[in-house]
PDB file of C-alpha atoms in Angstrom:
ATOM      1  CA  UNK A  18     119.222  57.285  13.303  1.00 45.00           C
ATOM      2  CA  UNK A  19     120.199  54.407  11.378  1.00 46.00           C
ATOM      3  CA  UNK A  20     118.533  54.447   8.066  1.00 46.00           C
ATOM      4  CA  UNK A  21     115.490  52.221   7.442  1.00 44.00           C
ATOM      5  CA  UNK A  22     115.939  48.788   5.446  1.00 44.00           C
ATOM      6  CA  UNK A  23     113.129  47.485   3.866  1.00 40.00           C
ATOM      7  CA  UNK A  24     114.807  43.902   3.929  1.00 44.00           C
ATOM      8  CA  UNK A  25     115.757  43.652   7.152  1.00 43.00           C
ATOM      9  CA  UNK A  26     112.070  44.414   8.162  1.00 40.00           C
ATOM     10  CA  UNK A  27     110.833  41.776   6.118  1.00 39.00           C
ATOM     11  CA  UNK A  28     113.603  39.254   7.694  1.00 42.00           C
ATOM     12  CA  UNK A  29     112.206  40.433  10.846  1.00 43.00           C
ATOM     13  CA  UNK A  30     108.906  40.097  10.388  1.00 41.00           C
ATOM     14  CA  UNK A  31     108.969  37.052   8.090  1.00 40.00           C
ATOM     15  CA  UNK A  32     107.907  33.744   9.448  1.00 44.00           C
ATOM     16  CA  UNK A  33     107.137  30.485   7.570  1.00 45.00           C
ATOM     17  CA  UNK A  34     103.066  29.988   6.481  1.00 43.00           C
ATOM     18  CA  UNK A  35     101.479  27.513   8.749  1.00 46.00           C
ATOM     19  CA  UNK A  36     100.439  24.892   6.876  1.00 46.00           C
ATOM     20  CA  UNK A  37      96.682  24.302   5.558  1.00 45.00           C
ATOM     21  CA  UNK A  38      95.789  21.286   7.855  1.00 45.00           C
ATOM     22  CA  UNK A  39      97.326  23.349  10.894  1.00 43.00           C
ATOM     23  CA  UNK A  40      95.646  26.341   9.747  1.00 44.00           C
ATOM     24  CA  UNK A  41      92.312  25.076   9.604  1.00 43.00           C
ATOM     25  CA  UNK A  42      93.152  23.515  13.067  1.00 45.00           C
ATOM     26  CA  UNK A  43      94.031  26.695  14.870  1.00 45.00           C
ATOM     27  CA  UNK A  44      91.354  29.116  12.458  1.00 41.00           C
ATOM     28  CA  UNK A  45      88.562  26.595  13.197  1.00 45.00           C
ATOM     29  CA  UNK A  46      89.320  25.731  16.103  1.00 49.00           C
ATOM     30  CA  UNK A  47      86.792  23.725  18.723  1.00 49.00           C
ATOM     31  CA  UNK A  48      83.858  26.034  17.378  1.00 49.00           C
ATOM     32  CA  UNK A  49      84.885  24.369  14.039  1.00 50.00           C
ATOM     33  CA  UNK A  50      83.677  20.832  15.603  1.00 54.00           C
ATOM     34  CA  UNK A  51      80.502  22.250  16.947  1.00 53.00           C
ATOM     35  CA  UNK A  52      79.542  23.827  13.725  1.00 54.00           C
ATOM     36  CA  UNK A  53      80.083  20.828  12.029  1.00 57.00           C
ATOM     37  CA  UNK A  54      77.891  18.685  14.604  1.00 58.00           C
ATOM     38  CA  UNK A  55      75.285  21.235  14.105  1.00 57.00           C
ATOM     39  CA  UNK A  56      75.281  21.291  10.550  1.00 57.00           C
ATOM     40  CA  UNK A  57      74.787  17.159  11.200  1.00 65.00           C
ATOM     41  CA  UNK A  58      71.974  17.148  13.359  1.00 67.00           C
ATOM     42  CA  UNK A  59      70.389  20.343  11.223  1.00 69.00           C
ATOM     43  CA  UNK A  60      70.309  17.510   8.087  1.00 69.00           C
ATOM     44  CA  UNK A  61      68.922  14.759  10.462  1.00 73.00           C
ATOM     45  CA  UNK A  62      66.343  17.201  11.766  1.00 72.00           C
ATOM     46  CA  UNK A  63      65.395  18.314   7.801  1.00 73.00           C
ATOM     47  CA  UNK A  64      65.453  13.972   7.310  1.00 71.00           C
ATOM     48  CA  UNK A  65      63.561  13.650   9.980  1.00 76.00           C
ATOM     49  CA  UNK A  66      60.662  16.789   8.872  1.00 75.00           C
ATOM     50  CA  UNK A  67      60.661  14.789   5.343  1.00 74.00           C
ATOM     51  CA  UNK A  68      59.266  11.838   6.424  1.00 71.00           C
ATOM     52  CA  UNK A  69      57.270  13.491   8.915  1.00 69.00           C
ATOM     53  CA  UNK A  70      55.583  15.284   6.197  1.00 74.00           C
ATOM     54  CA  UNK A  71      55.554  12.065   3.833  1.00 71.00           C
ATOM     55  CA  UNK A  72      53.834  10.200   6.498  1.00 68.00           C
ATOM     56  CA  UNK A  73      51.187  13.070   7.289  1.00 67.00           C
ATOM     57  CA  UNK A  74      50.174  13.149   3.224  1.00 68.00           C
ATOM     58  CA  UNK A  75      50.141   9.538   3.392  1.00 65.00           C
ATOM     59  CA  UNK A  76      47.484   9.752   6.045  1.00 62.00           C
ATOM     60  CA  UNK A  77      46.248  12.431   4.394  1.00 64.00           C
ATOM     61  CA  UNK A  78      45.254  10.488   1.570  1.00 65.00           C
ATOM     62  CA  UNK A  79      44.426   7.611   3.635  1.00 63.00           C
ATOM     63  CA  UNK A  80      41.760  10.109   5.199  1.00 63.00           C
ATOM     64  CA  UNK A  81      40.544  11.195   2.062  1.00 63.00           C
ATOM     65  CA  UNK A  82      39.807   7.749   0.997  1.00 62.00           C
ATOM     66  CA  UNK A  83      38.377   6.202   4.014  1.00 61.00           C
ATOM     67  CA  UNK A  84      36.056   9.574   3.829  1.00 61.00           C
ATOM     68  CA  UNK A  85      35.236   8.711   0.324  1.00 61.00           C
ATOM     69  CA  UNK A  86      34.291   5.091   1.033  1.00 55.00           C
ATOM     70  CA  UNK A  87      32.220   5.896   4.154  1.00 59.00           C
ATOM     71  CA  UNK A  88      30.245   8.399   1.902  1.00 64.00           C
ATOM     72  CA  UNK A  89      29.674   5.532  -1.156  1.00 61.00           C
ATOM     73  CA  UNK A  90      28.792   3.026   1.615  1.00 55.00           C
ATOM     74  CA  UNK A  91      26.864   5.368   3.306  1.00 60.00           C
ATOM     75  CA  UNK A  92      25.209   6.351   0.099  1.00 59.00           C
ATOM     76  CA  UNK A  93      24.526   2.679  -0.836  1.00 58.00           C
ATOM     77  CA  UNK A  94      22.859   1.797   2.728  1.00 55.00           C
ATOM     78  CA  UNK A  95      20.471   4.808   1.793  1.00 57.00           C
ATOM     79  CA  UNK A  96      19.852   3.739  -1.380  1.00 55.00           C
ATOM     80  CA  UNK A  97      19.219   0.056  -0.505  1.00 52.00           C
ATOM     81  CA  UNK A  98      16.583   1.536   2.745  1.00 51.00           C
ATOM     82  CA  UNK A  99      15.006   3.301   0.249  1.00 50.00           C
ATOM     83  CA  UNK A 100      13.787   0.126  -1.385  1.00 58.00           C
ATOM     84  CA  UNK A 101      12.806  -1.308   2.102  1.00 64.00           C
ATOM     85  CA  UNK A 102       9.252  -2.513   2.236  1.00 66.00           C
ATOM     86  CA  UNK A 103       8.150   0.019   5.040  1.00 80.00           C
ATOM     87  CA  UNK A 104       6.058  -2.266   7.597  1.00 85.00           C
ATOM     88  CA  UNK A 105       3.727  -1.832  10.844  1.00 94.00           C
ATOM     89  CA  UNK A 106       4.651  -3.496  13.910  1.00 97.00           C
ATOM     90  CA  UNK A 107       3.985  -7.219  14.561  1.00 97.00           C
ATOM     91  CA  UNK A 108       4.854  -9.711  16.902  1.00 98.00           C
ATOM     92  CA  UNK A 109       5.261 -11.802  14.041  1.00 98.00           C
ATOM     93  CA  UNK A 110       7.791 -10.367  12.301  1.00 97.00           C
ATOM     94  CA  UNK A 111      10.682 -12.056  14.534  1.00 97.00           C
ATOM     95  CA  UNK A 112       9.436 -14.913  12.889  1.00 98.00           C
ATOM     96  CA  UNK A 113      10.189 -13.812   9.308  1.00 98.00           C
ATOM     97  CA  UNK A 114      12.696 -15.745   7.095  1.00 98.00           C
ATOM     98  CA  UNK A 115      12.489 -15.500   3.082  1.00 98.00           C
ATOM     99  CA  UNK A 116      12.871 -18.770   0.862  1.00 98.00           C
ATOM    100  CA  UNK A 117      12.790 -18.883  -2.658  1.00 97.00           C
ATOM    101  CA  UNK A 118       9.657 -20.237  -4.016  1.00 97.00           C
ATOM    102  CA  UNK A 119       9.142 -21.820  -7.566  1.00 96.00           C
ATOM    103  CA  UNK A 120       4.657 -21.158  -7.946  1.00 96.00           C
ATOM    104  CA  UNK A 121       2.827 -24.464  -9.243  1.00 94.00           C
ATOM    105  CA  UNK A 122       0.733 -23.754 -12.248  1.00 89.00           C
ATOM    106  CA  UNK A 123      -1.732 -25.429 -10.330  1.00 88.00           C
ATOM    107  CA  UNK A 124      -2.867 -27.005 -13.900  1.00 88.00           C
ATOM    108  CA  UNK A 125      -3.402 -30.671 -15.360  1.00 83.00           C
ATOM    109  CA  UNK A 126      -0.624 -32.908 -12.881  1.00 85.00           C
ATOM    110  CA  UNK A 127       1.031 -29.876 -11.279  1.00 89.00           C
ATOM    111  CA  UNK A 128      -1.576 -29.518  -8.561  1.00 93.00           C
ATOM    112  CA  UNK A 129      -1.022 -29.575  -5.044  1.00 96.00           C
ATOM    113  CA  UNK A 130      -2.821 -30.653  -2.050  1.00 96.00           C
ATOM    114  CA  UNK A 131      -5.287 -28.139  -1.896  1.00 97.00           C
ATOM    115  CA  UNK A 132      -6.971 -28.302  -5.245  1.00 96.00           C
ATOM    116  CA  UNK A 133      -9.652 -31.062  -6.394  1.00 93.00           C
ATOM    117  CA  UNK A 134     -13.190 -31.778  -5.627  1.00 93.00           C
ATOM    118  CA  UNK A 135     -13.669 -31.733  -1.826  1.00 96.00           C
ATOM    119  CA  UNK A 136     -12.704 -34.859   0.245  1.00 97.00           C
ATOM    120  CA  UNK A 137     -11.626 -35.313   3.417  1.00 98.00           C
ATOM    121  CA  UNK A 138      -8.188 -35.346   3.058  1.00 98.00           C
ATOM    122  CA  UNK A 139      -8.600 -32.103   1.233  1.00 98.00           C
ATOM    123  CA  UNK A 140     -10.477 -30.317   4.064  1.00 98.00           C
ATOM    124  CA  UNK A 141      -7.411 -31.867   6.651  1.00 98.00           C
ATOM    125  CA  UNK A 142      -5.097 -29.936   4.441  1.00 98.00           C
ATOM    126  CA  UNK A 143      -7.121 -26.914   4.614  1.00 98.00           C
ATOM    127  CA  UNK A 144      -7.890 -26.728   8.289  1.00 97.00           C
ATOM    128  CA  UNK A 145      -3.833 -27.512   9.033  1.00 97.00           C
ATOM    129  CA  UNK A 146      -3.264 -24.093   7.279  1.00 98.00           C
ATOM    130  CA  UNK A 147      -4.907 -21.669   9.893  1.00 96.00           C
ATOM    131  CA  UNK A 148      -7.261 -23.895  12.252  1.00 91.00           C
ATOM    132  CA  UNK A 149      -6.144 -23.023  16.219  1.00 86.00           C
ATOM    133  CA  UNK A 150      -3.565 -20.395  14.873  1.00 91.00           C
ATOM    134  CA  UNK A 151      -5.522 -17.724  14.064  1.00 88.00           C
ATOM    135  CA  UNK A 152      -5.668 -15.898  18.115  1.00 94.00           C
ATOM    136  CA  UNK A 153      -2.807 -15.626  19.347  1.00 96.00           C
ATOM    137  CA  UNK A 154      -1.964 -14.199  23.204  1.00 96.00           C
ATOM    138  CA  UNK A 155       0.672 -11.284  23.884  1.00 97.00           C
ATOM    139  CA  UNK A 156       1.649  -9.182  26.672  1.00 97.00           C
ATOM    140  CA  UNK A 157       0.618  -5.781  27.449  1.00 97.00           C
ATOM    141  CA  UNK A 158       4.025  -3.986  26.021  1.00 97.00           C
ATOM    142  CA  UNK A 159       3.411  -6.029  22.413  1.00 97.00           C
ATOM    143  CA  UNK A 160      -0.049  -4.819  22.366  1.00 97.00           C
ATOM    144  CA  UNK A 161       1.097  -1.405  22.956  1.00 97.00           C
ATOM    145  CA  UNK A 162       2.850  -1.756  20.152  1.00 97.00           C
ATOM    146  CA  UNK A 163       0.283  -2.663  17.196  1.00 97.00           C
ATOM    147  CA  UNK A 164      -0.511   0.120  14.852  1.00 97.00           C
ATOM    148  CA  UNK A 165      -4.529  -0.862  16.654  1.00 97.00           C
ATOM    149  CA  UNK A 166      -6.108  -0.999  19.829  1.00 96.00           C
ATOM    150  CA  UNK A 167      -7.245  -4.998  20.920  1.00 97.00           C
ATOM    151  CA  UNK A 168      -9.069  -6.278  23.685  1.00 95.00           C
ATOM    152  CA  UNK A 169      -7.761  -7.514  26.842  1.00 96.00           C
ATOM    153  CA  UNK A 170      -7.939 -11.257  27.470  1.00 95.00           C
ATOM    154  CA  UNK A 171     -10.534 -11.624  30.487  1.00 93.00           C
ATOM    155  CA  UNK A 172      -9.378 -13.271  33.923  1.00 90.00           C
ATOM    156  CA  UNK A 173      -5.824 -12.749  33.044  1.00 90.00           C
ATOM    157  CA  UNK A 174      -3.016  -9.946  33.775  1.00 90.00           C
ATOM    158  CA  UNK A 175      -1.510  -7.950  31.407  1.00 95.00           C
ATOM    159  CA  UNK A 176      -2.551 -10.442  28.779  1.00 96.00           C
ATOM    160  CA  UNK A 177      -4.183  -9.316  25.439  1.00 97.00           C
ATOM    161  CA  UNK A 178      -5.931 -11.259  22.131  1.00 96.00           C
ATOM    162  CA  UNK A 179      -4.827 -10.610  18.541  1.00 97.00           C
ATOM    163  CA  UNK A 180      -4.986 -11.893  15.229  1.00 96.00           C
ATOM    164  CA  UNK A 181      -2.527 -12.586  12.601  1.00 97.00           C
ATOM    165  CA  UNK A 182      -3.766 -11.780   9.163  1.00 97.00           C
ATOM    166  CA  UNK A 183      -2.369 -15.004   6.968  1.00 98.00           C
ATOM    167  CA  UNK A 184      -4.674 -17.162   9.143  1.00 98.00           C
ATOM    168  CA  UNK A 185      -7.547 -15.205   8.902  1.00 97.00           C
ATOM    169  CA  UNK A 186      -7.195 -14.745   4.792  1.00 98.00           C
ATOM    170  CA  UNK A 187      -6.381 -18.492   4.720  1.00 98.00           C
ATOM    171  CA  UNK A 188      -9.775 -19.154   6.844  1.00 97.00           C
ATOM    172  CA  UNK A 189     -11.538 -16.659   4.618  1.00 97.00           C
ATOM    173  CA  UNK A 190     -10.166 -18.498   1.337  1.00 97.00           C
ATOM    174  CA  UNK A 191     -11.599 -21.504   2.724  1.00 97.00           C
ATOM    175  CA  UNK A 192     -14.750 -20.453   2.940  1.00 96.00           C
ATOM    176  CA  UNK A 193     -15.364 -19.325  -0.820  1.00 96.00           C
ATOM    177  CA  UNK A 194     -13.945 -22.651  -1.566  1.00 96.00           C
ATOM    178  CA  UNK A 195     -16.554 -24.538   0.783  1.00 96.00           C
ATOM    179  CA  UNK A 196     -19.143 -22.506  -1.292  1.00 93.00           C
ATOM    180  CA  UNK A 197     -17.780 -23.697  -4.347  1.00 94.00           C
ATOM    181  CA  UNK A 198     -19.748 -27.463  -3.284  1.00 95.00           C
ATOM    182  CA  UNK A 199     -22.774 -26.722  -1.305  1.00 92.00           C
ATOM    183  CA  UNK A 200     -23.609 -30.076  -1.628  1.00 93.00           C
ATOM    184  CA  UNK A 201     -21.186 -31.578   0.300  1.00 95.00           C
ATOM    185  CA  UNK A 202     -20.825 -29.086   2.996  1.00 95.00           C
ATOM    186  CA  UNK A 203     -24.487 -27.660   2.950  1.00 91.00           C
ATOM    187  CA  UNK A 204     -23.195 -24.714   4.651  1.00 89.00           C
ATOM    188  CA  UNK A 205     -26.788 -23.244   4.910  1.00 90.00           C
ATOM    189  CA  UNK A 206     -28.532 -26.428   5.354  1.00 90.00           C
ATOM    190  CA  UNK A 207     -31.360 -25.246   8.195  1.00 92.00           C
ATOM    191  CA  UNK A 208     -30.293 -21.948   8.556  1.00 94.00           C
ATOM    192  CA  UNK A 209     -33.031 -19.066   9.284  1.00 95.00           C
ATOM    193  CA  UNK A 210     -32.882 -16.663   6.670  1.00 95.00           C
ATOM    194  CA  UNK A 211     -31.681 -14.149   8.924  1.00 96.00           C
ATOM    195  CA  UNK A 212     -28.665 -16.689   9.371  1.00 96.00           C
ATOM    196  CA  UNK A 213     -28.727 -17.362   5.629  1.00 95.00           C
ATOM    197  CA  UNK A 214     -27.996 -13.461   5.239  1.00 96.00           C
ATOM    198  CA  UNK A 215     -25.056 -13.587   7.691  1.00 96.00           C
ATOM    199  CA  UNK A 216     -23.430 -16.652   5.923  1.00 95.00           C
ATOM    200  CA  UNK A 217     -23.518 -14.676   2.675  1.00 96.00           C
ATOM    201  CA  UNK A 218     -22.876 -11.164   4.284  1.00 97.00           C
ATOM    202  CA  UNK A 219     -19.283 -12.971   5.749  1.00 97.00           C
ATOM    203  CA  UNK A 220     -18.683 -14.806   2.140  1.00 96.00           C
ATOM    204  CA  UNK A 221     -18.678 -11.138   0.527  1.00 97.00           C
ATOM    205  CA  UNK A 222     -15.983  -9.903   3.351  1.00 98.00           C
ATOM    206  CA  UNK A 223     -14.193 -12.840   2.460  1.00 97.00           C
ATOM    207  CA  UNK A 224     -13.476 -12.319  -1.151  1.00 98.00           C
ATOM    208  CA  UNK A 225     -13.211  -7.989  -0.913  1.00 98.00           C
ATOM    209  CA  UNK A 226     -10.885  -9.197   2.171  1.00 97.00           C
ATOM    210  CA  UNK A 227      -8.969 -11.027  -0.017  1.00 98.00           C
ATOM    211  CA  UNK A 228      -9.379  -8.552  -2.685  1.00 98.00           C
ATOM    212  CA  UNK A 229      -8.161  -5.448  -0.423  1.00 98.00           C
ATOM    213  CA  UNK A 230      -5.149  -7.753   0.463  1.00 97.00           C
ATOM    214  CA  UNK A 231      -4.110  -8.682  -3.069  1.00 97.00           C
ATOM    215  CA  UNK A 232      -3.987  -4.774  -4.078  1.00 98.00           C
ATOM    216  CA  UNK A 233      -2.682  -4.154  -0.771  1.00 96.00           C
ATOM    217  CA  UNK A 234       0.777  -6.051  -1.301  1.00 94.00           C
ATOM    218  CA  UNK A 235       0.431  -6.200  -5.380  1.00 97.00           C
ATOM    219  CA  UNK A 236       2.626  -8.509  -6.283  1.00 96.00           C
ATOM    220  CA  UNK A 237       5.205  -7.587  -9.341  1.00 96.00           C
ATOM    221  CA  UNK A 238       6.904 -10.699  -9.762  1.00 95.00           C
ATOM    222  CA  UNK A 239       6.955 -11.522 -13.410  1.00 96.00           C
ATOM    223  CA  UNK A 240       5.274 -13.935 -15.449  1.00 95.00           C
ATOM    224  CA  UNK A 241       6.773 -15.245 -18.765  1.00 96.00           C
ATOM    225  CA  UNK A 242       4.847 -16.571 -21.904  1.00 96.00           C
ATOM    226  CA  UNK A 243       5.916 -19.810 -23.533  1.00 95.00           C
ATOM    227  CA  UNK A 244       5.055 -22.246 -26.185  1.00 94.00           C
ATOM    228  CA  UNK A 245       2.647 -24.420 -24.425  1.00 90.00           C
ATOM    229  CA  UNK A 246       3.916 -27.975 -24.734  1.00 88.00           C
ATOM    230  CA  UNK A 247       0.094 -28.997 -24.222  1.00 87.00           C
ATOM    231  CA  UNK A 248      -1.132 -26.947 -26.994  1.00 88.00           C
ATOM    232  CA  UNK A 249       1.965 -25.783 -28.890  1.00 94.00           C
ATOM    233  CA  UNK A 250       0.994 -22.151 -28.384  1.00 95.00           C
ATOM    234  CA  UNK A 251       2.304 -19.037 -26.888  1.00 96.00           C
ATOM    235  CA  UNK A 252       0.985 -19.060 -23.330  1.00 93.00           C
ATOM    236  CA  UNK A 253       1.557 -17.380 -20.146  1.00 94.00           C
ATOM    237  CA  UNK A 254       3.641 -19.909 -17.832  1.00 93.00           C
ATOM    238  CA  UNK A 255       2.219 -19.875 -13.950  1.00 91.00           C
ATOM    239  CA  UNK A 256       6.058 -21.489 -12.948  1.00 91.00           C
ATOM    240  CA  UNK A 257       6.831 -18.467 -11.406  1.00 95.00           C
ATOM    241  CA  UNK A 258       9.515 -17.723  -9.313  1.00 96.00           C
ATOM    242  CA  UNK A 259       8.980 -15.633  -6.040  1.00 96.00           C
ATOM    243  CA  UNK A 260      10.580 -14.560  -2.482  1.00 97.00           C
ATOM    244  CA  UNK A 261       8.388 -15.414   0.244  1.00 97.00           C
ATOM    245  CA  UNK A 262       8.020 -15.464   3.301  1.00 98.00           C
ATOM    246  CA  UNK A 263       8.067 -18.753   4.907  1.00 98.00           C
ATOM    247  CA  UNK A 264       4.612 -19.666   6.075  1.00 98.00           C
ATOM    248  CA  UNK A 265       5.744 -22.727   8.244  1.00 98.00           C
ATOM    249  CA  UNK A 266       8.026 -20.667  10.517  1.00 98.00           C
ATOM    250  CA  UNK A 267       4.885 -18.096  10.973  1.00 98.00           C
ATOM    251  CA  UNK A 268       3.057 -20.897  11.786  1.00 98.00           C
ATOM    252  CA  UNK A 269       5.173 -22.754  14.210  1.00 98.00           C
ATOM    253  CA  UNK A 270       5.738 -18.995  15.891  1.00 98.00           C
ATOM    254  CA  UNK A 271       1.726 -18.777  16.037  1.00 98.00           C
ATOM    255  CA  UNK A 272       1.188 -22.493  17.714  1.00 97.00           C
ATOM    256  CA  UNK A 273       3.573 -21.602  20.283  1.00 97.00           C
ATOM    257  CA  UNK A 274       0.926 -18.464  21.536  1.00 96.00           C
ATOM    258  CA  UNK A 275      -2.075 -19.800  20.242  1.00 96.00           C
ATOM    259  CA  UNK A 276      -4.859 -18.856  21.960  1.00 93.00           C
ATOM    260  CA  UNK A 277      -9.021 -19.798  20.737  1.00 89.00           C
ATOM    261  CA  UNK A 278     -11.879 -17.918  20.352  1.00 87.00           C
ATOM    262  CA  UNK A 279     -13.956 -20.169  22.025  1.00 90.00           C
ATOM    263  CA  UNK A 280     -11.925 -19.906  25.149  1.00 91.00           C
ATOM    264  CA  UNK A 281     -12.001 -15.837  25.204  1.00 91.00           C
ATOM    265  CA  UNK A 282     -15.370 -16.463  24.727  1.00 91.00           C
ATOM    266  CA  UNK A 283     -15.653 -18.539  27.858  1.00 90.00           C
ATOM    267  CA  UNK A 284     -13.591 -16.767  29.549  1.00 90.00           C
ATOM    268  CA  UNK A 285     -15.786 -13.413  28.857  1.00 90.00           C
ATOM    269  CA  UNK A 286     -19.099 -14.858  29.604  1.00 90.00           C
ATOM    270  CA  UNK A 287     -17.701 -16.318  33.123  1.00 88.00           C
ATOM    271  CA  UNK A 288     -16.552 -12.619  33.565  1.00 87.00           C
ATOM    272  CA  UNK A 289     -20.011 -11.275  32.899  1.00 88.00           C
ATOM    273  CA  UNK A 290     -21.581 -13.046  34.924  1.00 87.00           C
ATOM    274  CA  UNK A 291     -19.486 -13.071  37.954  1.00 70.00           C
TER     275      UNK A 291
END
């Protein structure tokens, strides 16, 4: 046996290194090039989750805040109801606007229409207020609807008779001021004294009318004091400023369905007697 030789087994077995570019080539191989697309589309997919997640705190917080404002708005609507004036049912009140409204002092030239001794042009502008307003005519499913029970209208379907309260304060007003000058309107003249009683009896439900109404809606607008230019004085000052409701728009909405006691009156006898 021919002895063993180290060198000649390393010549033998001795072959150049393959380079590093080839080496990676054949180590790596085709599994190299689907690692590496793997390893792309694993960073796109982790790009991709980022904004993902970015997008779902953004709306997120967009929830949060929308839920916020809903609550404050919500929380204001309350608060603002909560002031409301609570109100029965009328008709009427499809007729409601507000205006701002500067009060007359109703005192030396700032008087209106309405004041002075009686004349006829007075009266006019006291009967224009209320006079073939003050009965009205609704249907059935509006009557239903008032906090009280009113009469039908007589001869007529489904056809009922109300009254609106501003007329009938405004008629009642009228009155007291008619008793103010019994000489001109001699509102007694030739009454019986049974009739005398009944004048006076309605004058009294006039003014606790009045007087139930007043307390009823007690007014809280302010009044300031001034230096009177008249009398150089501290002095409360009737220019007051109020929100009201505008009478002429009640008015024209009560014209349009007016309806007279005289004729329900008619109207009732001719069903009595038929």
């Amino acid at each position: 046996m021919a002895p063993f030789s180290f060198s000649r087994a390393m010549r033998m077995s001795y072959s150049p290194a393959p380079s590093e570019e080839v080496s990676s080539e054949k180590l790596l191989g085709p599994e190299s090039n689907e690692d590496g697309e793997a390893l792309s589309n694993r960073d796109t997919i982790i790009a991709i989750e980022r904004v993902k997640r970015r997008w779902k705190l953004l709306a997120l917080s967009s929830s949060g805040l929308v839920a916020v404002l809903l609550l404050a708005l919500t929380w204001m609507f309350a608060s603002f109801k909560s002031r409301e004036v609570p109100s029965l049912y009328s008709p009427a009140e499809v007729a409601v606007e507000y205006e701002t409204v500067v009060f007359h002092n109703n005192f030396w030239e700032d008087r209106t229409p309405y004041q002075g001794p009686p004349t006829d042009e007075v009266d006019m502008a006291w009967d224009a207020l209320y006079k073939d307003v003050g009965v009205i005519k609704v249907d059935g499913r509006t009557a239903r609807q008032v906090p009280n029970m009113t009469l039908p209208i007589p001869g007529e379907e489904d056809s009922y008779i109300l009254g609106i309260e501003v007329f009938h304060q405004l008629h009642c007003l009228n009155s007291i001021r008619k008793g103010l000058y019994p000489d001109r309107y001699q509102e007694t003249k030739d009454m019986s004294d049974n009739e005398k009683r009944l004048y006076w009896i309605h004058i009294e439900h006039c003014v606790d009318s009045i007087r139930q109404t007043i307390q009823c809606y007690s007014d809280i607008n302010t009044i300031p004091w001034v230096i009177s230019p008249r009398h150089h004085r501290p002095a409360p000052d009737a220019h007051t400023t109020h929100m009201c409701r505008r009478f002429d728009k009640i008015q024209e909405w009560a014209k349009e369905r007016a309806f007279t006691q005289k004729e329900y009156d008619l109207r009732l006898a001719a069903q009595q007697q038929g």
